[in-house]
PDB file of C-alpha atoms in Angstrom:
ATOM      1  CA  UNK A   1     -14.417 -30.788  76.375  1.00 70.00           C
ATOM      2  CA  UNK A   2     -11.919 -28.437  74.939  1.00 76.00           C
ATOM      3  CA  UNK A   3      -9.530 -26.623  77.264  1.00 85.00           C
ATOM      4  CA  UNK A   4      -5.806 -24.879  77.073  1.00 90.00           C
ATOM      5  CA  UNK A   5      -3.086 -24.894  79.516  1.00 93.00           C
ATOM      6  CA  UNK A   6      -1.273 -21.779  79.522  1.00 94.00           C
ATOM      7  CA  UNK A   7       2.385 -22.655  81.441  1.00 90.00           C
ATOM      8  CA  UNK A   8       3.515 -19.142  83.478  1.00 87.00           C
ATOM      9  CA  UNK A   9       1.269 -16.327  84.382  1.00 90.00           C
ATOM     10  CA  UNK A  10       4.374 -14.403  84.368  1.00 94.00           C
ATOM     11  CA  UNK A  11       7.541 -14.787  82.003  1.00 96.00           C
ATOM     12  CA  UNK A  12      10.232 -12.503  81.670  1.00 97.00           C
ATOM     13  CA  UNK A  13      12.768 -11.955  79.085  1.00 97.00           C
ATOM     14  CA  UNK A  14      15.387  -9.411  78.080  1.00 97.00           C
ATOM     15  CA  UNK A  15      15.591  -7.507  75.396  1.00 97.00           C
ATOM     16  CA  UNK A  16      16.776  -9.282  72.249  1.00 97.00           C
ATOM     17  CA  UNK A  17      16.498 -12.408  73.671  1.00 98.00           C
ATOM     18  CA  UNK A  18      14.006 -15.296  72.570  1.00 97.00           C
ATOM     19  CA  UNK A  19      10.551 -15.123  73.834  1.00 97.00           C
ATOM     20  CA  UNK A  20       8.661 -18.845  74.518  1.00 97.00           C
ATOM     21  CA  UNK A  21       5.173 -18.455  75.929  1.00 97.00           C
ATOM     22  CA  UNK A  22       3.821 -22.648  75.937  1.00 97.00           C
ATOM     23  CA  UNK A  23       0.518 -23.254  75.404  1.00 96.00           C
ATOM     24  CA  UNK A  24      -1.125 -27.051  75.993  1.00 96.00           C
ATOM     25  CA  UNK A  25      -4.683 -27.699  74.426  1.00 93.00           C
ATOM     26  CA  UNK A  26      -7.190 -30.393  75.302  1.00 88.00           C
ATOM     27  CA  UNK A  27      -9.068 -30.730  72.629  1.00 77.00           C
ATOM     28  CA  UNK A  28     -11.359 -34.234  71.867  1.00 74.00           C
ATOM     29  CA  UNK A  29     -11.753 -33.161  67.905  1.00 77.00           C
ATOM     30  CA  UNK A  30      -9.229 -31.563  65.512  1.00 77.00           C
ATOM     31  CA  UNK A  31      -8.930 -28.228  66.913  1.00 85.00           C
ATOM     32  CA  UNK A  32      -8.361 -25.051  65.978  1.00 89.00           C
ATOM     33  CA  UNK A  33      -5.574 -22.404  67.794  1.00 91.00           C
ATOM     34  CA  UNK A  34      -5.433 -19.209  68.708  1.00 93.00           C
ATOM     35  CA  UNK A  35      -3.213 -16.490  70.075  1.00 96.00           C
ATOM     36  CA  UNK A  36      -4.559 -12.808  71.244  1.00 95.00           C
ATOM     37  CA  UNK A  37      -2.143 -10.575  72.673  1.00 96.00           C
ATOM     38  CA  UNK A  38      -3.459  -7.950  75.326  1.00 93.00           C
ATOM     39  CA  UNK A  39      -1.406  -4.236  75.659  1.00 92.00           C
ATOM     40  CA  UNK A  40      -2.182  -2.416  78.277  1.00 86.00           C
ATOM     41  CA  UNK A  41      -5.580  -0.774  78.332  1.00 80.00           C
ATOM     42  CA  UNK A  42      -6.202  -2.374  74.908  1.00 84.00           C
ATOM     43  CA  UNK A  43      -8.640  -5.000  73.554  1.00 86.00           C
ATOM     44  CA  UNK A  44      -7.186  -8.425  72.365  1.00 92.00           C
ATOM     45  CA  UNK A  45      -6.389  -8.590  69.201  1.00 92.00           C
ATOM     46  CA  UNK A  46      -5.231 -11.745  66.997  1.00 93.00           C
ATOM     47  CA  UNK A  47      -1.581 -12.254  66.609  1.00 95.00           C
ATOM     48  CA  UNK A  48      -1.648 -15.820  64.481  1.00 94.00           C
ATOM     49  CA  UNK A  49      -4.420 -18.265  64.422  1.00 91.00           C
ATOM     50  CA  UNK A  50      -3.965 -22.205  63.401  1.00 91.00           C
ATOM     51  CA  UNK A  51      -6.695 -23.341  60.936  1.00 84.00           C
ATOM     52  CA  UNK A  52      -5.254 -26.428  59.638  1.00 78.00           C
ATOM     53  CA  UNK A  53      -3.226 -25.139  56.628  1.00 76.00           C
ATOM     54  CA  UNK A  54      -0.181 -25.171  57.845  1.00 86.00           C
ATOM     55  CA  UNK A  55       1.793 -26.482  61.122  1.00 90.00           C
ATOM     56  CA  UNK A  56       4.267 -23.201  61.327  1.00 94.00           C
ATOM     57  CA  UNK A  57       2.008 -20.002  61.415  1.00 94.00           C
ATOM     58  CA  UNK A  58       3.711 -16.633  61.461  1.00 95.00           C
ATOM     59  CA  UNK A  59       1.767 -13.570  62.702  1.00 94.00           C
ATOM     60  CA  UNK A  60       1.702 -10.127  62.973  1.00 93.00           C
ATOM     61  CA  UNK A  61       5.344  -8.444  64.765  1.00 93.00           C
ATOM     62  CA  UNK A  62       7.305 -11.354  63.821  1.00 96.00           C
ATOM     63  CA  UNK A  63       5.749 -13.763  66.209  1.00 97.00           C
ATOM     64  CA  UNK A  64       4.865 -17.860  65.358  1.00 97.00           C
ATOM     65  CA  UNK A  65       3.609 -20.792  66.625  1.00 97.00           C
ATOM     66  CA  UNK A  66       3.863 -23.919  65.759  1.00 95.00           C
ATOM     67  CA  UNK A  67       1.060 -26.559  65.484  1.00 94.00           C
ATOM     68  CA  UNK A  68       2.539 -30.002  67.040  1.00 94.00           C
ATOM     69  CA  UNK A  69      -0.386 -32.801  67.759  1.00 90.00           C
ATOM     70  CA  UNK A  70       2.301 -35.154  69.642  1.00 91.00           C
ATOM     71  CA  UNK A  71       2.580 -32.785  71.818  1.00 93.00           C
ATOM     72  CA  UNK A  72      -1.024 -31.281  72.286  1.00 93.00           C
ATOM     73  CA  UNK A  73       0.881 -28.021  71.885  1.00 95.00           C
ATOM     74  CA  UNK A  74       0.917 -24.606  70.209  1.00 96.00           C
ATOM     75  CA  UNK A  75       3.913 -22.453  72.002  1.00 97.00           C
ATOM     76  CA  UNK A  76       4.488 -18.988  70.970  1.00 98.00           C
ATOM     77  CA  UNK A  77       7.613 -18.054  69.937  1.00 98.00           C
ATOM     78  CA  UNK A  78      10.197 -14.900  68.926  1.00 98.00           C
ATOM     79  CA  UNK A  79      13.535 -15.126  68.448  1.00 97.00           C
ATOM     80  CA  UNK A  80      14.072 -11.298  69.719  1.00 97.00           C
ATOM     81  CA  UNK A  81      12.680  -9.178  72.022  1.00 97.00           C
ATOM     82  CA  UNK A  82      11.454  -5.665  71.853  1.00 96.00           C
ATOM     83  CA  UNK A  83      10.725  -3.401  75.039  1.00 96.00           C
ATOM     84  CA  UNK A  84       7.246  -3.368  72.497  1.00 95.00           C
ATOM     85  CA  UNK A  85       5.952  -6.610  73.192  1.00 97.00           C
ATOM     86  CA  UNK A  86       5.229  -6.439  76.543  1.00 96.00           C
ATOM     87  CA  UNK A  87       1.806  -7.480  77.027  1.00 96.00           C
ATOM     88  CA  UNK A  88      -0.300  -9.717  78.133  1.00 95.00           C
ATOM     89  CA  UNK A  89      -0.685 -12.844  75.579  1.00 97.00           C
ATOM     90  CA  UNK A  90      -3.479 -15.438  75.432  1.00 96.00           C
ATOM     91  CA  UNK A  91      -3.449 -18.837  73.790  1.00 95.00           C
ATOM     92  CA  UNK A  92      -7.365 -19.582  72.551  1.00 92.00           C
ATOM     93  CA  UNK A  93      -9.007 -22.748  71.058  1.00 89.00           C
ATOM     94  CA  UNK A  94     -12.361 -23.611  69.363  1.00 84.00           C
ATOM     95  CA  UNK A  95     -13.208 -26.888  67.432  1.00 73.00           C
ATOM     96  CA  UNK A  96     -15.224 -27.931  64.514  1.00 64.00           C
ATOM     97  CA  UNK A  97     -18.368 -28.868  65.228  1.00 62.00           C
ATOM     98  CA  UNK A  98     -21.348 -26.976  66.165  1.00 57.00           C
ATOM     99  CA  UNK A  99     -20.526 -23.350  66.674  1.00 61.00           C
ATOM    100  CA  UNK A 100     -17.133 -21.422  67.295  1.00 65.00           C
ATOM    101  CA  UNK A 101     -17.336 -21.305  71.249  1.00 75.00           C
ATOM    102  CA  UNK A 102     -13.814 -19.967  71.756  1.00 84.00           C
ATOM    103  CA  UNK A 103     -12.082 -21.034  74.924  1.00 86.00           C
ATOM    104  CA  UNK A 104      -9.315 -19.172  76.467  1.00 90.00           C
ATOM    105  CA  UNK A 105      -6.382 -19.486  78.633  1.00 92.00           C
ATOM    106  CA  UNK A 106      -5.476 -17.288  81.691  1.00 91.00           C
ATOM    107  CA  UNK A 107      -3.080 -15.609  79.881  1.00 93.00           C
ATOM    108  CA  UNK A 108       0.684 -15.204  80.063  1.00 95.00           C
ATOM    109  CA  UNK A 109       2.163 -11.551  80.802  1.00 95.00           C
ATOM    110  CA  UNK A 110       5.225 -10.997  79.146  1.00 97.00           C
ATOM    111  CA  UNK A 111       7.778  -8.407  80.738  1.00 97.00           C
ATOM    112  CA  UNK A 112      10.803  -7.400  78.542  1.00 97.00           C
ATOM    113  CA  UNK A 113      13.694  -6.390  80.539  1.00 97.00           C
ATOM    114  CA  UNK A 114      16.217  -4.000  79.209  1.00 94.00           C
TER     115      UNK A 114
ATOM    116  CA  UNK B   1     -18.690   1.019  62.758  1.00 53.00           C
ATOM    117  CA  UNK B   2     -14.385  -0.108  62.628  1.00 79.00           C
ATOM    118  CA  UNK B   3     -14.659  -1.929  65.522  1.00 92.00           C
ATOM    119  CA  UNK B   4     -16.630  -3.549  68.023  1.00 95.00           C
ATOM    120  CA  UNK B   5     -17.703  -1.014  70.188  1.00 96.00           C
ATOM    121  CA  UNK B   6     -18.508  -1.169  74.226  1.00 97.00           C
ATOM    122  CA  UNK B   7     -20.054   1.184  75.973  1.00 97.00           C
ATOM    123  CA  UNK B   8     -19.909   2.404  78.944  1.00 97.00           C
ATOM    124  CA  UNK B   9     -15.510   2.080  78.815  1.00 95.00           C
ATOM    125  CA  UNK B  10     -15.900   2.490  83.009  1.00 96.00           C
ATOM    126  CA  UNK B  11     -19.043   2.409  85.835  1.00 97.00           C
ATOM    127  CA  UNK B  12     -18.617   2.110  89.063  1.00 97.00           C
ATOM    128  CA  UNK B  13     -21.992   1.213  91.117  1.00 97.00           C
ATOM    129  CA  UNK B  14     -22.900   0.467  94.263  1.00 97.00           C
ATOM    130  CA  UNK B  15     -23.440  -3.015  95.425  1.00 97.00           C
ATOM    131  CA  UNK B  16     -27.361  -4.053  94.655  1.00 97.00           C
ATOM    132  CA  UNK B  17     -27.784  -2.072  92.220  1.00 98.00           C
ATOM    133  CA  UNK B  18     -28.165  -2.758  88.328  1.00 98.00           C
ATOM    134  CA  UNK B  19     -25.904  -2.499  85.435  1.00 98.00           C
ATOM    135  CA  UNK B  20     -26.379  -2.395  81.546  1.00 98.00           C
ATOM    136  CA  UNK B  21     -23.305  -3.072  79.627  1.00 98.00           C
ATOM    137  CA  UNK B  22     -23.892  -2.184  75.727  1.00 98.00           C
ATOM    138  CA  UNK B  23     -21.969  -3.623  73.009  1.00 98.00           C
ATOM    139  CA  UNK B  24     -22.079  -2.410  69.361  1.00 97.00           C
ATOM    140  CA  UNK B  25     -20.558  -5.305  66.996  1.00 96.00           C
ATOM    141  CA  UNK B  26     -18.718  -4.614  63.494  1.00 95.00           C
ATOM    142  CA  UNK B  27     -21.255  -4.250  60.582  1.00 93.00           C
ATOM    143  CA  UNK B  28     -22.701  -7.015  59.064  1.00 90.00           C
ATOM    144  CA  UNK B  29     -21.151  -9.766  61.997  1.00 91.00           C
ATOM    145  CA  UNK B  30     -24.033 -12.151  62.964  1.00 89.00           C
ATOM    146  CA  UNK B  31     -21.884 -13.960  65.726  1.00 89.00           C
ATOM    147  CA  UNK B  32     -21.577 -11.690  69.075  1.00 92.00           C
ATOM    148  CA  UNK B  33     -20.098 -13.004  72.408  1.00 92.00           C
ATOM    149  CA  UNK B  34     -19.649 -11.592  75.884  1.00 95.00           C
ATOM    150  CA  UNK B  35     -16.978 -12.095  77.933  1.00 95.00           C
ATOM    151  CA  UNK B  36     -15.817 -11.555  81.421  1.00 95.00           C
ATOM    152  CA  UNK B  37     -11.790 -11.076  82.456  1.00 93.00           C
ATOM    153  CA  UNK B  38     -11.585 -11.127  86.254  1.00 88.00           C
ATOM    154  CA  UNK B  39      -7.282 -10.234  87.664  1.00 79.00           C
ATOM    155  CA  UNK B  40      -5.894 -14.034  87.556  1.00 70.00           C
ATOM    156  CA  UNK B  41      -9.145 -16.013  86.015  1.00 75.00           C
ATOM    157  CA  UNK B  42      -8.145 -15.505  82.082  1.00 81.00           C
ATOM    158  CA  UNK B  43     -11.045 -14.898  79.727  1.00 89.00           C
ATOM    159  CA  UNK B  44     -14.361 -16.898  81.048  1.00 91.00           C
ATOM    160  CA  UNK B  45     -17.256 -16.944  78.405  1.00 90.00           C
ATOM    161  CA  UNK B  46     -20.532 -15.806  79.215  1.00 94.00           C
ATOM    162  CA  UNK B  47     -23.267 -16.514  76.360  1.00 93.00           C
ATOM    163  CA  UNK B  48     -22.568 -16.215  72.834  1.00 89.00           C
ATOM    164  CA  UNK B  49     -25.270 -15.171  70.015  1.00 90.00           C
ATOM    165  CA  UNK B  50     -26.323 -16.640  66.640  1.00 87.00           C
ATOM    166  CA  UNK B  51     -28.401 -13.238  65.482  1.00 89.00           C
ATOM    167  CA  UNK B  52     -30.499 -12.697  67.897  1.00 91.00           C
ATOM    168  CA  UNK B  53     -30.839 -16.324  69.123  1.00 90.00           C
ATOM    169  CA  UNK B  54     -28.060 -17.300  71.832  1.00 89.00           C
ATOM    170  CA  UNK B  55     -27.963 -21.049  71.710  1.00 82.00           C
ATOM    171  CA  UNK B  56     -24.960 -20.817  74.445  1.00 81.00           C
ATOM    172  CA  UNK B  57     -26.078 -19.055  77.899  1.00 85.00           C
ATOM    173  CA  UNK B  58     -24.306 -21.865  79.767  1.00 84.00           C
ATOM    174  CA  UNK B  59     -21.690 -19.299  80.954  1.00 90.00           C
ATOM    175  CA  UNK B  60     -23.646 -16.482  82.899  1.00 93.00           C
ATOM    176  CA  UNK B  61     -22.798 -16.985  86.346  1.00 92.00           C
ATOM    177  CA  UNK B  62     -25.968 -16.910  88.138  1.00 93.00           C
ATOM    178  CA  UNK B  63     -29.856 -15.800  87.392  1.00 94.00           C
ATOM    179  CA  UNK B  64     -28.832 -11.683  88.190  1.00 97.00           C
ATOM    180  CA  UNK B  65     -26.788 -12.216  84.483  1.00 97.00           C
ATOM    181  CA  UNK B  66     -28.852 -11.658  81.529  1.00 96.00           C
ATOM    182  CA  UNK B  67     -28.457 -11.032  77.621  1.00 97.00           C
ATOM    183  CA  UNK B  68     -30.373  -9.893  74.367  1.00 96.00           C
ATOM    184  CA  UNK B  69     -29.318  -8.992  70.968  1.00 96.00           C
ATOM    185  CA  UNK B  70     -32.072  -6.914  69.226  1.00 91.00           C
ATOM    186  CA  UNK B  71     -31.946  -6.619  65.061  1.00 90.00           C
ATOM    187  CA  UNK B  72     -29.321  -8.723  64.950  1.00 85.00           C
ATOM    188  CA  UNK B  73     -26.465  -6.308  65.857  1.00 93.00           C
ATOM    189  CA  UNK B  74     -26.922  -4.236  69.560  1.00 96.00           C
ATOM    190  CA  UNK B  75     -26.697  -6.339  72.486  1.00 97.00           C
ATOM    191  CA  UNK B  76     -26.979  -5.735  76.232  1.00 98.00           C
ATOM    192  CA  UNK B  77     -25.352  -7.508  78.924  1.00 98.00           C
ATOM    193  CA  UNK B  78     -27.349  -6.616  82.560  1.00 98.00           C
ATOM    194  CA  UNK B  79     -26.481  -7.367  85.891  1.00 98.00           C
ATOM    195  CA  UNK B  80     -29.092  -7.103  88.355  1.00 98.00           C
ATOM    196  CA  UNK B  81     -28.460  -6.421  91.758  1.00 97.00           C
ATOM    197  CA  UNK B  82     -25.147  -6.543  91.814  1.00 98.00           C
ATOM    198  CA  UNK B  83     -22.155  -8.046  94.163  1.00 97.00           C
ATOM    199  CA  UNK B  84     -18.545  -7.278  94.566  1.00 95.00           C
ATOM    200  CA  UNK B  85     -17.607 -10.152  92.576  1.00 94.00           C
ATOM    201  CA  UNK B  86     -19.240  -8.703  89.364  1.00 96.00           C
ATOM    202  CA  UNK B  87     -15.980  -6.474  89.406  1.00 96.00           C
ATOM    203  CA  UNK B  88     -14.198  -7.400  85.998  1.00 96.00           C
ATOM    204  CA  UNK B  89     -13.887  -5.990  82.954  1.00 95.00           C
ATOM    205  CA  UNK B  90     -16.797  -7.282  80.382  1.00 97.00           C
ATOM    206  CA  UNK B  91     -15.643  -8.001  76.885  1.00 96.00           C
ATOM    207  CA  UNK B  92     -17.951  -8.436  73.932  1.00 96.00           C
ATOM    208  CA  UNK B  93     -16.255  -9.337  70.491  1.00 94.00           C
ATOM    209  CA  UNK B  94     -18.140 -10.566  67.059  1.00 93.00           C
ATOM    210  CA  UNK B  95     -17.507 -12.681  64.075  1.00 89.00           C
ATOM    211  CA  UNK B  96     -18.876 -12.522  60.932  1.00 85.00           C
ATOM    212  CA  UNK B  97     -19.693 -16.308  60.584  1.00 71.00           C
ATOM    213  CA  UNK B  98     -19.779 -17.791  64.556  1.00 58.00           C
ATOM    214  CA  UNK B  99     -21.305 -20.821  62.980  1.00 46.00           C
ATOM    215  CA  UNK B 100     -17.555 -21.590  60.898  1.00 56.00           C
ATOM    216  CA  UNK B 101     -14.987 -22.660  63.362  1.00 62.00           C
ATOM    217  CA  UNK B 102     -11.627 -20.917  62.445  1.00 72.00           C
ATOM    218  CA  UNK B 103     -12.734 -17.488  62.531  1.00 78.00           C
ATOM    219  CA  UNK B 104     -10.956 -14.858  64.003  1.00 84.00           C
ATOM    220  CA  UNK B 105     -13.599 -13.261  66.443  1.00 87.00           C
ATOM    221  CA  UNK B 106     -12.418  -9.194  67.167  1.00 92.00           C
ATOM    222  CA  UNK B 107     -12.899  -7.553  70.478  1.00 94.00           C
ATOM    223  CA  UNK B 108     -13.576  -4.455  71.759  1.00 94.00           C
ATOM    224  CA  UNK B 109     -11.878  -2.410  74.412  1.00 93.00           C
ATOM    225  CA  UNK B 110     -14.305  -3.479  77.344  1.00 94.00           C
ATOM    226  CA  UNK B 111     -16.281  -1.974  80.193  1.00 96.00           C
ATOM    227  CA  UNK B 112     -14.645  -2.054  83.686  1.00 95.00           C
ATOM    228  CA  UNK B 113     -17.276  -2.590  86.410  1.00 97.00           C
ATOM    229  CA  UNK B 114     -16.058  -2.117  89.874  1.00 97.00           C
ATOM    230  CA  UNK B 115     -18.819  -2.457  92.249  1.00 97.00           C
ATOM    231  CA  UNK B 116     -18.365  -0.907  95.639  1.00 96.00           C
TER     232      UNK B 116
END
Protein backbone atom coordinates (compact mmCIF):
# COMPACT_ATOMS: atom_id res chain seq x y z
CA UNK A 1 0.00 0.00 0.00
CA UNK A 2 1.21 3.42 -0.80
CA UNK A 3 1.17 6.09 1.90
CA UNK A 4 3.15 9.59 2.77
CA UNK A 5 4.27 10.90 6.00
CA UNK A 6 4.00 14.49 6.15
CA UNK A 7 6.49 15.63 9.37
CA UNK A 8 4.71 19.05 11.08
CA UNK A 9 1.18 20.11 10.65
CA UNK A 10 2.52 23.42 11.44
CA UNK A 11 6.04 24.98 10.46
CA UNK A 12 7.01 28.38 10.75
CA UNK A 13 9.64 30.39 9.19
CA UNK A 14 10.68 34.01 8.80
CA UNK A 15 10.87 35.89 6.10
CA UNK A 16 13.93 35.26 3.91
CA UNK A 17 14.81 32.40 5.63
CA UNK A 18 14.86 28.70 4.19
CA UNK A 19 11.66 26.88 4.08
CA UNK A 20 11.92 22.69 4.64
CA UNK A 21 8.53 21.02 4.62
CA UNK A 22 9.71 16.78 4.82
CA UNK A 23 7.73 14.51 3.24
CA UNK A 24 8.25 10.40 3.81
CA UNK A 25 6.50 8.02 1.20
CA UNK A 26 5.68 4.35 1.54
CA UNK A 27 5.47 3.21 -1.53
CA UNK A 28 5.87 -0.91 -2.49
CA UNK A 29 6.55 0.03 -6.45
CA UNK A 30 8.55 2.90 -8.00
CA UNK A 31 6.48 5.76 -7.15
CA UNK A 32 5.60 8.78 -8.31
CA UNK A 33 5.62 12.40 -6.07
CA UNK A 34 3.69 15.08 -5.70
CA UNK A 35 3.42 18.47 -4.09
CA UNK A 36 0.01 20.74 -4.09
CA UNK A 37 0.11 23.83 -2.27
CA UNK A 38 -3.29 25.13 -0.73
CA UNK A 39 -3.82 29.33 -0.29
CA UNK A 40 -6.38 30.25 1.55
CA UNK A 41 -9.84 29.77 0.11
CA UNK A 42 -8.14 28.32 -3.00
CA UNK A 43 -8.08 24.88 -4.69
CA UNK A 44 -4.72 22.89 -4.71
CA UNK A 45 -2.80 23.40 -7.31
CA UNK A 46 0.59 21.54 -8.41
CA UNK A 47 3.77 23.13 -7.37
CA UNK A 48 6.42 20.26 -8.78
CA UNK A 49 5.63 16.70 -9.43
CA UNK A 50 8.44 13.73 -9.57
CA UNK A 51 7.92 11.45 -12.63
CA UNK A 52 11.14 9.75 -12.81
CA UNK A 53 13.17 12.13 -15.05
CA UNK A 54 15.02 13.68 -12.84
CA UNK A 55 15.93 13.45 -8.91
CA UNK A 56 16.00 17.53 -8.36
CA UNK A 57 12.57 18.96 -9.61
CA UNK A 58 12.08 22.70 -9.50
CA UNK A 59 8.51 24.12 -9.55
CA UNK A 60 6.55 26.94 -9.88
CA UNK A 61 7.73 30.22 -7.20
CA UNK A 62 11.11 28.92 -6.90
CA UNK A 63 10.27 25.90 -4.87
CA UNK A 64 12.08 22.05 -5.31
CA UNK A 65 12.18 18.83 -4.12
CA UNK A 66 14.35 16.41 -4.32
CA UNK A 67 13.72 12.70 -5.15
CA UNK A 68 16.05 10.53 -2.63
CA UNK A 69 15.03 6.54 -2.56
CA UNK A 70 17.57 5.92 0.51
CA UNK A 71 15.69 7.91 2.23
CA UNK A 72 11.99 7.17 1.12
CA UNK A 73 11.87 10.96 0.91
CA UNK A 74 10.76 13.94 -1.17
CA UNK A 75 11.20 17.25 1.20
CA UNK A 76 10.21 20.53 -0.10
CA UNK A 77 12.49 23.09 -0.08
CA UNK A 78 13.18 27.20 -0.59
CA UNK A 79 16.01 28.86 0.20
CA UNK A 80 13.92 32.27 0.94
CA UNK A 81 10.86 33.13 2.22
CA UNK A 82 8.15 35.40 1.06
CA UNK A 83 5.17 36.69 3.36
CA UNK A 84 3.50 34.98 -0.23
CA UNK A 85 3.96 31.52 0.47
CA UNK A 86 2.02 31.05 3.26
CA UNK A 87 -0.21 28.28 2.65
CA UNK A 88 -1.06 25.19 3.27
CA UNK A 89 1.28 22.54 1.29
CA UNK A 90 0.59 18.85 0.57
CA UNK A 91 3.03 16.14 -0.38
CA UNK A 92 0.94 13.46 -2.80
CA UNK A 93 1.94 10.02 -4.25
CA UNK A 94 0.51 7.58 -6.87
CA UNK A 95 2.33 4.51 -8.42
CA UNK A 96 2.49 2.73 -11.66
CA UNK A 97 0.32 0.18 -11.98
CA UNK A 98 -3.29 0.07 -12.49
CA UNK A 99 -4.77 3.52 -12.31
CA UNK A 100 -3.46 6.94 -10.84
CA UNK A 101 -5.20 6.67 -7.29
CA UNK A 102 -3.44 9.67 -5.78
CA UNK A 103 -2.79 9.52 -2.07
CA UNK A 104 -2.28 12.48 0.03
CA UNK A 105 -0.73 13.68 3.13
CA UNK A 106 -2.38 15.81 5.91
CA UNK A 107 -0.75 18.64 4.83
CA UNK A 108 1.82 21.02 6.29
CA UNK A 109 0.73 24.83 6.90
CA UNK A 110 3.40 27.07 6.39
CA UNK A 111 3.36 30.52 8.35
CA UNK A 112 5.97 33.16 7.25
CA UNK A 113 6.86 35.45 9.96
CA UNK A 114 8.03 38.91 9.26
CA UNK B 1 -14.67 25.14 -19.20
CA UNK B 2 -10.76 26.55 -17.59
CA UNK B 3 -11.14 24.69 -14.73
CA UNK B 4 -12.75 22.10 -12.88
CA UNK B 5 -15.73 23.49 -11.68
CA UNK B 6 -17.83 22.65 -8.23
CA UNK B 7 -20.91 23.66 -7.56
CA UNK B 8 -22.59 24.56 -4.98
CA UNK B 9 -19.04 26.70 -3.47
CA UNK B 10 -21.18 26.55 0.18
CA UNK B 11 -24.61 24.58 1.67
CA UNK B 12 -25.39 24.35 4.84
CA UNK B 13 -28.27 21.63 5.66
CA UNK B 14 -29.78 20.30 8.35
CA UNK B 15 -28.81 17.02 9.79
CA UNK B 16 -30.94 14.06 7.84
CA UNK B 17 -31.36 15.65 5.13
CA UNK B 18 -29.77 15.12 1.53
CA UNK B 19 -27.08 16.77 -0.37
CA UNK B 20 -25.98 16.85 -4.13
CA UNK B 21 -22.55 18.09 -4.68
CA UNK B 22 -21.95 18.77 -8.62
CA UNK B 23 -18.69 18.79 -10.20
CA UNK B 24 -17.99 19.99 -13.79
CA UNK B 25 -14.40 18.55 -14.95
CA UNK B 26 -12.01 20.37 -17.62
CA UNK B 27 -13.00 19.48 -21.26
CA UNK B 28 -12.05 16.48 -22.73
CA UNK B 29 -10.57 14.83 -19.03
CA UNK B 30 -11.87 11.20 -18.79
CA UNK B 31 -10.37 10.68 -15.19
CA UNK B 32 -12.62 12.53 -12.37
CA UNK B 33 -12.11 12.02 -8.56
CA UNK B 34 -13.86 13.21 -5.43
CA UNK B 35 -12.36 14.11 -2.51
CA UNK B 36 -13.12 14.97 1.03
CA UNK B 37 -10.73 17.50 3.34
CA UNK B 38 -12.02 17.32 6.92
CA UNK B 39 -9.77 20.32 9.61
CA UNK B 40 -6.68 17.91 10.63
CA UNK B 41 -7.51 14.58 8.36
CA UNK B 42 -5.49 15.81 5.02
CA UNK B 43 -7.09 14.89 1.72
CA UNK B 44 -9.07 11.33 2.07
CA UNK B 45 -10.21 9.88 -1.39
CA UNK B 46 -13.60 8.99 -2.00
CA UNK B 47 -14.20 7.09 -5.50
CA UNK B 48 -12.46 7.96 -8.54
CA UNK B 49 -13.96 7.54 -12.27
CA UNK B 50 -12.67 5.96 -15.51
CA UNK B 51 -15.59 7.75 -17.87
CA UNK B 52 -18.40 6.89 -16.49
CA UNK B 53 -17.22 3.60 -14.90
CA UNK B 54 -15.66 4.12 -11.25
CA UNK B 55 -13.57 1.05 -10.72
CA UNK B 56 -12.48 2.70 -7.17
CA UNK B 57 -15.59 3.34 -4.68
CA UNK B 58 -13.49 1.83 -1.87
CA UNK B 59 -13.32 5.33 -0.26
CA UNK B 60 -17.04 6.48 0.37
CA UNK B 61 -17.47 6.30 3.93
CA UNK B 62 -20.60 4.51 4.43
CA UNK B 63 -23.84 3.37 2.17
CA UNK B 64 -25.54 7.31 2.60
CA UNK B 65 -22.27 8.23 0.01
CA UNK B 66 -22.98 7.76 -3.53
CA UNK B 67 -21.50 8.76 -7.09
CA UNK B 68 -22.28 8.88 -10.95
CA UNK B 69 -20.64 10.43 -13.84
CA UNK B 70 -23.14 10.78 -16.77
CA UNK B 71 -21.59 11.37 -20.60
CA UNK B 72 -18.45 11.05 -19.42
CA UNK B 73 -17.91 14.57 -17.95
CA UNK B 74 -20.78 15.80 -15.04
CA UNK B 75 -20.64 13.98 -11.93
CA UNK B 76 -22.62 14.08 -8.69
CA UNK B 77 -21.50 13.31 -5.34
CA UNK B 78 -24.89 12.73 -2.86
CA UNK B 79 -25.13 12.35 0.63
CA UNK B 80 -28.20 10.99 1.92
CA UNK B 81 -29.40 11.68 5.16
CA UNK B 82 -26.85 13.38 6.42
CA UNK B 83 -24.71 13.60 9.90
CA UNK B 84 -22.53 16.19 11.44
CA UNK B 85 -19.54 14.43 10.41
CA UNK B 86 -20.29 14.96 6.64
CA UNK B 87 -19.01 18.60 7.49
CA UNK B 88 -15.85 19.02 5.14
CA UNK B 89 -15.18 20.57 2.23
CA UNK B 90 -15.71 18.07 -0.97
CA UNK B 91 -13.10 18.33 -3.66
CA UNK B 92 -13.47 16.90 -7.13
CA UNK B 93 -10.38 17.30 -9.54
CA UNK B 94 -9.83 15.47 -13.17
CA UNK B 95 -7.08 14.25 -15.35
CA UNK B 96 -6.98 13.84 -18.75
CA UNK B 97 -5.48 10.26 -18.75
CA UNK B 98 -6.31 8.71 -14.89
CA UNK B 99 -5.26 5.45 -16.40
CA UNK B 100 -1.21 6.99 -16.84
CA UNK B 101 0.34 7.34 -13.48
CA UNK B 102 2.33 10.69 -13.40
CA UNK B 103 -0.34 12.94 -14.28
CA UNK B 104 -0.95 16.01 -12.71
CA UNK B 105 -4.74 15.74 -11.67
CA UNK B 106 -6.26 19.74 -11.24
CA UNK B 107 -8.77 20.63 -8.64
CA UNK B 108 -11.41 22.76 -8.20
CA UNK B 109 -12.23 25.22 -5.48
CA UNK B 110 -14.64 22.81 -3.49
CA UNK B 111 -18.03 22.80 -1.82
CA UNK B 112 -18.11 23.40 1.99
CA UNK B 113 -20.87 21.33 3.64
CA UNK B 114 -21.54 22.16 7.18
CA UNK B 115 -24.38 20.22 8.43
CA UNK B 116 -26.16 21.54 11.46
Amino acid sequence: AQSVTQLGSHVSVSEGALVLLRCNYSSSVPPYLFWYVQYPNQGLQLLLKYTSAATLVKGINGFEAEFKKSETSFHLTKPSAHMSDAAEYFCAVSFSGGYQKVTFGIGTKLQVIP
Amino acid sequence: GAGVSQSPSNKVTEKGKDVELRCDPISGHTALYWYRQSLGQGLEFLIYFQGNSAPDKSGLPSDRFSAERTGGSVSTLTIQRTQQEDSAVYLCASSSQGALSGNTIYFGEGSWLTVV
